[in-house]
Short mmCIF file of C-alpha atoms in Angstrom, two decimals:
data_model
loop_
_atom_site.label_atom_id
_atom_site.label_comp_id
_atom_site.label_asym_id
_atom_site.label_seq_id
_atom_site.Cartn_x
_atom_site.Cartn_y
_atom_site.Cartn_z
CA MET A 1119 11.17 -3.18 8.58
CA HIS A 1120 7.77 -3.87 8.24
CA GLY A 1121 7.25 -6.75 10.91
CA ARG A 1122 9.31 -4.72 13.01
CA LEU A 1123 6.34 -1.96 13.06
CA PRO A 1124 4.37 -1.19 16.55
CA HIS A 1125 0.63 -2.27 16.14
CA THR A 1126 -2.20 -0.17 16.95
CA LEU A 1127 -2.36 1.05 20.18
CA PRO A 1128 -5.48 -0.10 22.44
CA ALA A 1129 -8.86 1.59 21.54
CA GLU A 1130 -9.20 3.04 25.45
CA GLU A 1131 -5.49 4.09 24.96
CA ILE A 1132 -5.93 5.92 21.81
CA ARG A 1133 -9.53 7.53 23.09
CA ALA A 1134 -7.39 8.71 26.36
CA ILE A 1135 -4.77 10.23 23.96
CA ASN A 1136 -7.02 12.15 21.42
CA ASN A 1137 -9.61 13.96 23.33
CA PRO A 1138 -10.93 16.19 21.01
CA SER A 1139 -11.96 20.04 21.05
CA ARG A 1140 -14.60 21.59 19.97
CA ALA A 1141 -12.25 24.84 19.64
CA ILE A 1142 -12.10 23.78 15.94
CA HIS A 1143 -15.71 25.92 15.69
CA GLU A 1144 -14.11 28.79 17.19
CA HIS A 1145 -11.55 31.60 15.25
CA ARG A 1146 -7.95 30.74 16.37
CA ALA A 1147 -4.78 31.46 15.97
CA TYR A 1148 -1.37 29.47 15.82
CA GLN A 1149 2.43 31.14 15.80
CA TRP A 1150 5.32 29.05 14.33
CA ASN A 1151 8.27 29.80 13.07
CA GLY A 1152 7.97 33.98 13.89
CA TRP A 1153 4.64 34.14 11.57
CA ASP A 1154 1.30 34.71 12.75
CA PHE A 1155 -1.49 32.81 11.08
CA ASP A 1156 -5.39 33.13 11.45
CA LEU A 1157 -7.57 29.57 11.94
CA PRO A 1158 -11.40 30.42 10.83
CA PRO A 1159 -13.65 27.32 12.19
CA GLY A 1160 -12.97 24.76 11.03
CA VAL A 1161 -9.66 24.87 10.08
CA PHE A 1162 -6.82 22.07 11.42
CA HIS A 1163 -4.69 23.51 14.57
CA PRO A 1164 -1.35 22.18 13.62
CA GLY A 1165 0.12 19.69 16.60
CA GLU A 1166 3.28 18.35 17.48
CA THR A 1167 3.36 15.44 14.90
CA SER A 1168 2.40 18.28 12.11
CA ARG A 1169 5.98 20.39 13.57
CA LEU A 1170 7.66 17.23 13.04
CA VAL A 1171 6.62 17.94 9.25
CA HIS A 1172 7.08 21.49 9.23
CA SER A 1173 10.58 22.00 11.28
CA ARG A 1174 11.85 19.13 8.48
CA LEU A 1175 10.78 21.24 5.65
CA LEU A 1176 12.33 23.89 7.02
CA ASP A 1177 16.11 22.86 7.61
CA GLY A 1178 16.08 20.93 4.10
CA THR A 1179 16.38 17.27 6.10
CA LEU A 1180 13.08 16.89 3.21
CA PRO A 1181 13.82 18.90 0.22
CA VAL A 1182 11.90 20.92 -1.68
CA ALA A 1183 14.08 23.36 -3.35
CA GLY A 1184 13.59 23.88 -6.49
CA LEU A 1185 11.52 20.83 -6.90
CA ARG A 1186 7.62 20.38 -7.68
CA TYR A 1187 6.22 19.82 -3.69
CA ALA A 1188 2.46 19.00 -3.13
CA ALA A 1189 0.66 18.88 0.54
CA ILE A 1190 -2.21 17.04 1.19
CA GLY A 1191 -4.63 18.09 3.95
CA ALA A 1192 -2.87 21.66 3.66
CA GLY A 1193 -4.77 22.55 6.71
CA LEU A 1194 -4.18 26.63 7.14
CA GLY A 1195 -0.59 26.19 4.77
CA VAL A 1196 2.23 25.64 6.76
CA GLU A 1197 3.70 23.44 4.55
CA ALA A 1198 3.14 25.50 2.15
CA VAL A 1199 4.47 28.25 3.17
CA VAL A 1200 7.76 26.85 3.92
CA ALA A 1201 7.84 25.05 0.53
CA GLY A 1202 7.79 28.78 -0.96
CA VAL A 1203 10.30 30.02 1.51
CA ARG A 1204 12.72 26.99 0.67
CA GLY A 1205 12.75 27.64 -3.15
CA ALA A 1206 10.25 24.59 -4.23
CA ARG A 1207 9.54 25.38 -7.86
CA VAL A 1208 6.23 24.98 -7.84
CA VAL A 1209 3.81 24.49 -4.81
CA TYR A 1210 0.91 22.29 -4.53
CA ALA A 1211 -2.23 23.17 -1.27
CA LEU A 1212 -4.98 20.28 -1.82
CA ASP A 1213 -7.50 20.14 0.80
CA VAL A 1214 -10.94 18.83 0.83
CA HIS A 1215 -12.42 21.77 3.02
CA PRO A 1216 -12.62 24.88 0.55
CA GLU A 1217 -11.89 27.26 4.15
CA SER A 1218 -8.07 25.94 4.49
CA VAL A 1219 -7.79 26.41 0.96
CA ARG A 1220 -8.93 29.56 1.56
CA THR A 1221 -6.64 30.29 4.34
CA THR A 1222 -3.59 28.60 3.37
CA ALA A 1223 -3.69 30.89 0.27
CA ARG A 1224 -4.10 33.91 2.28
CA HIS A 1225 -0.78 32.82 4.66
CA TYR A 1226 1.21 32.27 1.32
CA GLU A 1227 0.53 35.68 -0.29
CA ARG A 1228 1.13 37.14 2.84
CA ILE A 1229 4.45 35.29 3.78
CA VAL A 1230 6.08 34.66 0.29
CA GLY A 1231 4.57 37.18 -1.64
CA ASN A 1232 4.31 37.34 -5.55
CA ASP A 1233 8.10 36.77 -5.79
CA GLY A 1234 7.93 33.42 -4.09
CA PRO A 1235 7.40 30.23 -6.76
CA ARG A 1236 3.86 30.01 -7.75
CA LEU A 1237 1.02 29.03 -5.90
CA VAL A 1238 -1.69 25.98 -7.04
CA ALA A 1239 -4.20 25.48 -4.26
CA LEU A 1240 -6.83 23.61 -4.91
CA VAL A 1241 -10.06 21.96 -2.94
CA ALA A 1242 -9.07 17.98 -3.41
CA ASP A 1243 -10.63 15.19 -2.10
CA VAL A 1244 -7.09 13.69 -1.78
CA TRP A 1245 -5.72 14.31 -5.05
CA GLU A 1246 -9.34 14.77 -6.59
CA GLY A 1247 -8.93 17.68 -8.47
CA PHE A 1248 -5.08 17.37 -9.06
CA PRO A 1249 -4.59 18.36 -12.80
CA ASP A 1250 -4.52 15.53 -15.21
CA GLY A 1251 -1.11 15.22 -16.89
CA GLU A 1252 0.74 16.77 -14.01
CA GLN A 1253 3.39 15.30 -11.55
CA VAL A 1254 4.90 16.28 -8.34
CA ASP A 1255 8.14 15.53 -7.26
CA VAL A 1256 7.83 15.72 -2.85
CA VAL A 1257 4.42 15.49 -1.49
CA THR A 1258 3.69 15.37 2.31
CA PHE A 1259 1.02 13.54 4.12
CA ASN A 1260 -0.25 13.46 7.30
CA PRO A 1261 -3.74 11.19 7.27
CA PRO A 1262 -6.25 11.78 9.45
CA ALA A 1263 -6.09 8.04 9.88
CA ILE A 1264 -7.51 7.30 13.36
CA GLU A 1265 -10.39 4.24 12.94
CA LEU A 1266 -12.26 4.97 15.77
CA PRO A 1267 -15.48 7.04 16.27
CA LEU A 1268 -13.53 9.65 19.01
CA SER A 1269 -16.62 11.90 17.71
CA ASP A 1270 -19.84 12.40 15.54
CA ASP A 1271 -18.72 16.08 15.45
CA PRO A 1272 -18.10 15.97 11.33
CA GLU A 1273 -15.42 18.36 11.47
CA ILE A 1274 -13.11 16.29 14.23
CA VAL A 1275 -13.80 12.68 11.74
CA ARG A 1276 -12.83 15.12 8.74
CA ASN A 1277 -9.30 16.49 10.82
CA LEU A 1278 -8.79 12.60 12.85
CA CYS A 1279 -11.21 9.87 11.74
CA LEU A 1280 -10.98 8.41 8.17
CA GLY A 1281 -9.13 5.77 9.18
CA ARG A 1282 -7.41 3.25 6.40
CA ASP A 1283 -9.84 4.16 3.26
CA ILE A 1284 -7.90 8.02 3.00
CA ALA A 1285 -4.43 6.25 2.82
CA ALA A 1286 -5.69 3.65 0.52
CA ARG A 1287 -7.10 6.43 -1.80
CA PHE A 1288 -4.30 8.00 -1.66
CA PHE A 1289 -1.75 5.52 -2.77
CA ASP A 1290 -4.40 4.30 -5.64
CA GLN A 1291 -4.99 7.96 -6.86
CA VAL A 1292 -0.98 7.75 -6.65
CA VAL A 1293 -0.40 4.92 -8.88
CA ALA A 1294 -3.24 5.38 -11.38
CA ARG A 1295 -2.91 8.50 -12.22
CA ASP A 1296 1.14 8.79 -12.22
CA LEU A 1297 1.34 11.54 -9.77
CA LEU A 1298 4.95 10.93 -8.76
CA ALA A 1299 7.29 12.09 -10.85
CA ALA A 1300 10.89 9.81 -11.37
CA GLY A 1301 13.38 9.85 -8.27
CA GLY A 1302 10.30 11.54 -6.34
CA VAL A 1303 9.34 10.96 -2.13
CA VAL A 1304 6.31 10.74 -0.50
CA TYR A 1305 6.95 11.38 3.31
CA MET A 1306 4.01 9.96 4.97
CA ILE A 1307 3.47 10.27 8.89
CA LEU A 1308 2.04 8.17 11.00
CA SER A 1309 1.67 7.10 14.30
CA ASN A 1310 0.23 3.75 16.05
CA THR A 1311 -3.19 5.28 17.18
CA ALA A 1312 -4.01 4.86 13.67
CA PRO A 1313 -3.53 1.39 11.43
CA LEU A 1314 0.10 2.34 10.93
CA ARG A 1315 1.27 -1.18 10.05
CA ASP A 1316 -1.86 -1.81 7.67
CA ILE A 1317 -0.91 1.42 6.07
CA VAL A 1318 2.74 0.35 5.04
CA ALA A 1319 2.06 -2.51 3.88
CA MET A 1320 -0.67 -0.91 1.40
CA ALA A 1321 1.96 1.32 -0.12
CA LEU A 1322 4.47 -2.06 -0.20
CA GLU A 1323 1.19 -3.20 -2.17
CA SER A 1324 1.08 -0.64 -4.32
CA GLY A 1325 4.70 -0.64 -4.98
CA PHE A 1326 6.44 2.07 -2.69
CA GLY A 1327 9.93 1.19 -0.95
CA ALA A 1328 9.61 2.07 2.67
CA GLU A 1329 12.51 4.39 4.63
CA VAL A 1330 12.01 5.29 8.13
CA LEU A 1331 13.57 8.64 8.35
CA HIS A 1332 12.51 9.06 12.08
CA VAL A 1333 10.86 7.74 15.30
CA GLU A 1334 9.27 10.08 18.30
CA ASP A 1335 8.25 8.55 21.42
CA TRP A 1336 6.31 10.96 23.65
CA PRO A 1337 6.36 11.32 27.31
CA GLY A 1338 3.70 10.06 29.00
CA ASP A 1339 2.05 7.34 26.95
CA ASN A 1340 2.90 4.57 24.53
CA VAL A 1341 2.43 6.72 21.64
CA GLN A 1342 5.67 6.13 18.61
CA THR A 1343 5.12 8.45 15.85
CA TYR A 1344 7.02 7.54 12.41
CA LEU A 1345 8.19 9.65 9.47
CA PHE A 1346 8.81 7.51 6.11
CA ALA A 1347 10.08 8.40 3.29
CA LEU A 1348 7.96 6.03 0.73
CA ARG A 1349 9.22 5.88 -3.04
CA ARG A 1350 7.85 3.96 -5.96
CA GLU A 1351 10.13 1.34 -6.08
CA SER A 1352 9.85 0.87 -10.47
CA LEU A 1353 10.65 4.94 -10.52
CA VAL A 1354 13.77 4.55 -8.40
CA GLY A 1355 16.64 5.85 -10.95
CA GLU A 1356 14.55 6.51 -13.70
CA ASP A 1357 15.42 9.69 -15.48
#
């Protein structure tokens, strides 16, 4: 499977496709699935790639009902809200950006409410800050893994351009801290604007098996976006 994955696009194509907006420094609004979200400055505005994950959480293609769920890079909280609505056992929302964590908690309280699953909203650099001894069954992660310096704006860099290092830290921490329960799955979405092949290779080297769930081609460019299900092979089928 790895050998059939696309190579990273040339730098000039990546720059042409990704034209970062400084609107991230403004107060914005976002609507999805009939829900209204408020985005303070610095909070990531979801794009089409994010919505590929959101819609599949909502329709149950990525099951979370009754399961311990973690959104890595919670942003404005759409994934957390959907997991709450879909009846996850507990919802962990992690983000390195404190305002994003606060924003997620506000949206969850307003849309899901006190009768929904427990939300644990944490300021965390990938998994750093996640409680010791806890495990999760389902994780979603849309890593900001572009390696080109598209901007010198630290907010844009944080949301787009952290490269393969963020994926390396993700896998290292999952394995070292045994954060994924037996039978658990990581749903990771990557495109060939990032080092997709190298990140999947990291997953394989870390003991994960990789399954392609969906491939999205975008009109007008050569971007391909892959949604992967990653399972630790030593844990598949364990009780």
